[in-house]
């Protein structure tokens, strides 16, 4: 089991949607969460070969710069008929120019167009993955992962959530993540059963080990 977390923690993300969700997940645990943006930290380039490596490099960079433990998430949408794309490049599919502003309506259109091009027929199976990394200022890093499986729906449904939420219909539900309040998408069941979202599932593993 990892060292217990107390006091301040950096949330190593500049993504407002992730920040909001991670703050809400941490709130009941008495941890003071400060964001990388609030501390003026820059984001390292995501040069890792998978979600876990990218999460670790973001968490390590923030922990070293801030001299505080840091929690980072690297996540994405993986579509079976697209060989796992957009996957690691989920954020990039929303950028007209690399590193530029993100427009997820366009990213969602790109996913639909790519699916059409393959000739695949619905149901379009997909999953979200969240890799969480907790890094300590001395460089030690712990990794946790969560996934949620479902299908993609077009046209997008719902204006809640962020990113690809309006096209993701989790298995066993009739509403997309874009039609769910954060409390439902991110709920951590009190009886220890698995949470719904990929990030909440990864968070459950992190909380068991560190909180
Ligand atoms: P990155 O982890 O910063 O590379 O960005 C991951 C991208 O995946 C985000 O910008 C979103 O587009 C997408 N993504 C990750 N988690 C979610 C989620 O919970 N809902 C919708 N989109 C997500």
PDB file of N, CA, C and O in Angstrom, residues 157-185:
ATOM      1  N   UNK A 157     -25.993  13.617 -27.715  1.00  0.00           N
ATOM      2  CA  UNK A 157     -27.145  13.894 -26.836  1.00  0.00           C
ATOM      3  C   UNK A 157     -26.701  14.485 -25.507  1.00  0.00           C
ATOM      4  O   UNK A 157     -25.895  13.871 -24.807  1.00  0.00           O
ATOM      5  N   UNK A 158     -27.236  15.672 -25.181  1.00  0.00           N
ATOM      6  CA  UNK A 158     -26.997  16.266 -23.859  1.00  0.00           C
ATOM      7  C   UNK A 158     -25.895  17.292 -23.873  1.00  0.00           C
ATOM      8  O   UNK A 158     -24.926  17.167 -24.620  1.00  0.00           O
ATOM      9  N   UNK A 159     -26.063  18.279 -23.027  1.00  0.00           N
ATOM     10  CA  UNK A 159     -25.086  19.375 -22.960  1.00  0.00           C
ATOM     11  C   UNK A 159     -24.312  19.382 -21.664  1.00  0.00           C
ATOM     12  O   UNK A 159     -23.651  20.370 -21.343  1.00  0.00           O
ATOM     13  N   UNK A 160     -24.365  18.270 -20.900  1.00  0.00           N
ATOM     14  CA  UNK A 160     -23.635  18.239 -19.625  1.00  0.00           C
ATOM     15  C   UNK A 160     -22.268  17.601 -19.858  1.00  0.00           C
ATOM     16  O   UNK A 160     -21.980  17.091 -20.937  1.00  0.00           O
ATOM     17  N   UNK A 161     -21.428  17.613 -18.835  1.00  0.00           N
ATOM     18  CA  UNK A 161     -20.126  16.959 -18.940  1.00  0.00           C
ATOM     19  C   UNK A 161     -19.184  17.736 -19.833  1.00  0.00           C
ATOM     20  O   UNK A 161     -19.297  18.951 -19.995  1.00  0.00           O
ATOM     21  N   UNK A 162     -18.273  17.016 -20.480  1.00  0.00           N
ATOM     22  CA  UNK A 162     -17.275  17.666 -21.332  1.00  0.00           C
ATOM     23  C   UNK A 162     -16.802  16.670 -22.386  1.00  0.00           C
ATOM     24  O   UNK A 162     -17.187  15.496 -22.381  1.00  0.00           O
ATOM     25  N   UNK A 163     -15.962  17.153 -23.287  1.00  0.00           N
ATOM     26  CA  UNK A 163     -15.318  16.275 -24.265  1.00  0.00           C
ATOM     27  C   UNK A 163     -16.317  15.444 -25.058  1.00  0.00           C
ATOM     28  O   UNK A 163     -17.281  15.963 -25.641  1.00  0.00           O
ATOM     29  N   UNK A 164     -16.106  14.130 -25.065  1.00  0.00           N
ATOM     30  CA  UNK A 164     -16.919  13.206 -25.870  1.00  0.00           C
ATOM     31  C   UNK A 164     -18.166  12.709 -25.106  1.00  0.00           C
ATOM     32  O   UNK A 164     -18.848  11.799 -25.591  1.00  0.00           O
ATOM     33  N   UNK A 165     -18.450  13.291 -23.947  1.00  0.00           N
ATOM     34  CA  UNK A 165     -19.582  12.809 -23.136  1.00  0.00           C
ATOM     35  C   UNK A 165     -20.898  12.687 -23.912  1.00  0.00           C
ATOM     36  O   UNK A 165     -21.635  11.712 -23.719  1.00  0.00           O
ATOM     37  N   UNK A 166     -21.249  13.650 -24.797  1.00  0.00           N
ATOM     38  CA  UNK A 166     -22.576  13.565 -25.444  1.00  0.00           C
ATOM     39  C   UNK A 166     -22.744  12.391 -26.417  1.00  0.00           C
ATOM     40  O   UNK A 166     -23.877  12.114 -26.834  1.00  0.00           O
ATOM     41  N   UNK A 167     -21.663  11.697 -26.800  1.00  0.00           N
ATOM     42  CA  UNK A 167     -21.870  10.536 -27.701  1.00  0.00           C
ATOM     43  C   UNK A 167     -21.664   9.208 -26.978  1.00  0.00           C
ATOM     44  O   UNK A 167     -21.818   8.148 -27.573  1.00  0.00           O
ATOM     45  N   UNK A 168     -21.320   9.255 -25.678  1.00  0.00           N
ATOM     46  CA  UNK A 168     -20.996   7.991 -24.999  1.00  0.00           C
ATOM     47  C   UNK A 168     -22.167   7.524 -24.142  1.00  0.00           C
ATOM     48  O   UNK A 168     -22.567   8.174 -23.182  1.00  0.00           O
ATOM     49  N   UNK A 169     -22.684   6.353 -24.512  1.00  0.00           N
ATOM     50  CA  UNK A 169     -23.792   5.734 -23.788  1.00  0.00           C
ATOM     51  C   UNK A 169     -23.220   4.540 -23.011  1.00  0.00           C
ATOM     52  O   UNK A 169     -22.888   3.510 -23.609  1.00  0.00           O
ATOM     53  N   UNK A 170     -23.077   4.672 -21.687  1.00  0.00           N
ATOM     54  CA  UNK A 170     -22.477   3.562 -20.941  1.00  0.00           C
ATOM     55  C   UNK A 170     -23.409   2.348 -20.941  1.00  0.00           C
ATOM     56  O   UNK A 170     -24.632   2.507 -20.937  1.00  0.00           O
ATOM     57  N   UNK A 171     -22.835   1.152 -20.953  1.00  0.00           N
ATOM     58  CA  UNK A 171     -23.636  -0.080 -20.942  1.00  0.00           C
ATOM     59  C   UNK A 171     -24.596  -0.073 -19.754  1.00  0.00           C
ATOM     60  O   UNK A 171     -24.205   0.269 -18.627  1.00  0.00           O
ATOM     61  N   UNK A 172     -25.854  -0.450 -20.019  1.00  0.00           N
ATOM     62  CA  UNK A 172     -26.842  -0.555 -18.940  1.00  0.00           C
ATOM     63  C   UNK A 172     -27.594   0.742 -18.691  1.00  0.00           C
ATOM     64  O   UNK A 172     -28.444   0.796 -17.804  1.00  0.00           O
ATOM     65  N   UNK A 173     -27.293   1.797 -19.447  1.00  0.00           N
ATOM     66  CA  UNK A 173     -27.966   3.091 -19.257  1.00  0.00           C
ATOM     67  C   UNK A 173     -28.669   3.509 -20.543  1.00  0.00           C
ATOM     68  O   UNK A 173     -28.291   3.076 -21.638  1.00  0.00           O
ATOM     69  N   UNK A 174     -29.679   4.386 -20.407  1.00  0.00           N
ATOM     70  CA  UNK A 174     -30.372   4.895 -21.590  1.00  0.00           C
ATOM     71  C   UNK A 174     -30.000   6.350 -21.856  1.00  0.00           C
ATOM     72  O   UNK A 174     -30.463   6.946 -22.808  1.00  0.00           O
ATOM     73  N   UNK A 175     -29.189   6.940 -20.962  1.00  0.00           N
ATOM     74  CA  UNK A 175     -28.734   8.324 -21.149  1.00  0.00           C
ATOM     75  C   UNK A 175     -27.232   8.353 -21.352  1.00  0.00           C
ATOM     76  O   UNK A 175     -26.484   7.563 -20.734  1.00  0.00           O
ATOM     77  N   UNK A 176     -26.794   9.272 -22.229  1.00  0.00           N
ATOM     78  CA  UNK A 176     -25.347   9.436 -22.451  1.00  0.00           C
ATOM     79  C   UNK A 176     -24.736  10.155 -21.248  1.00  0.00           C
ATOM     80  O   UNK A 176     -25.448  10.757 -20.438  1.00  0.00           O
ATOM     81  N   UNK A 177     -23.403  10.152 -21.185  1.00  0.00           N
ATOM     82  CA  UNK A 177     -22.722  10.932 -20.139  1.00  0.00           C
ATOM     83  C   UNK A 177     -23.080  12.414 -20.265  1.00  0.00           C
ATOM     84  O   UNK A 177     -23.093  13.138 -19.283  1.00  0.00           O
ATOM     85  N   UNK A 178     -23.380  12.863 -21.487  1.00  0.00           N
ATOM     86  CA  UNK A 178     -23.748  14.263 -21.688  1.00  0.00           C
ATOM     87  C   UNK A 178     -25.131  14.594 -21.144  1.00  0.00           C
ATOM     88  O   UNK A 178     -25.501  15.765 -21.045  1.00  0.00           O
ATOM     89  N   UNK A 179     -25.899  13.547 -20.816  1.00  0.00           N
ATOM     90  CA  UNK A 179     -27.241  13.751 -20.242  1.00  0.00           C
ATOM     91  C   UNK A 179     -27.258  13.449 -18.746  1.00  0.00           C
ATOM     92  O   UNK A 179     -28.319  13.390 -18.137  1.00  0.00           O
ATOM     93  N   UNK A 180     -26.078  13.247 -18.162  1.00  0.00           N
ATOM     94  CA  UNK A 180     -26.009  12.921 -16.724  1.00  0.00           C
ATOM     95  C   UNK A 180     -25.370  14.063 -15.958  1.00  0.00           C
ATOM     96  O   UNK A 180     -24.375  14.635 -16.405  1.00  0.00           O
ATOM     97  N   UNK A 181     -25.917  14.329 -14.776  1.00  0.00           N
ATOM     98  CA  UNK A 181     -25.260  15.281 -13.891  1.00  0.00           C
ATOM     99  C   UNK A 181     -23.957  14.654 -13.404  1.00  0.00           C
ATOM    100  O   UNK A 181     -23.826  13.418 -13.355  1.00  0.00           O
ATOM    101  N   UNK A 182     -23.004  15.508 -13.030  1.00  0.00           N
ATOM    102  CA  UNK A 182     -21.717  14.971 -12.589  1.00  0.00           C
ATOM    103  C   UNK A 182     -21.895  13.990 -11.433  1.00  0.00           C
ATOM    104  O   UNK A 182     -21.190  12.994 -11.340  1.00  0.00           O
ATOM    105  N   UNK A 183     -22.852  14.276 -10.534  1.00  0.00           N
ATOM    106  CA  UNK A 183     -23.058  13.397  -9.373  1.00  0.00           C
ATOM    107  C   UNK A 183     -23.349  11.967  -9.794  1.00  0.00           C
ATOM    108  O   UNK A 183     -23.023  11.021  -9.095  1.00  0.00           O
ATOM    109  N   UNK A 184     -24.016  11.805 -10.940  1.00  0.00           N
ATOM    110  CA  UNK A 184     -24.345  10.454 -11.394  1.00  0.00           C
ATOM    111  C   UNK A 184     -23.149   9.825 -12.116  1.00  0.00           C
ATOM    112  O   UNK A 184     -22.784   8.687 -11.859  1.00  0.00           O
ATOM    113  N   UNK A 185     -22.523  10.606 -12.997  1.00  0.00           N
ATOM    114  CA  UNK A 185     -21.374  10.079 -13.762  1.00  0.00           C
ATOM    115  C   UNK A 185     -20.217   9.704 -12.826  1.00  0.00           C
ATOM    116  O   UNK A 185     -19.524   8.723 -13.041  1.00  0.00           O
TER     117      UNK A 185
END
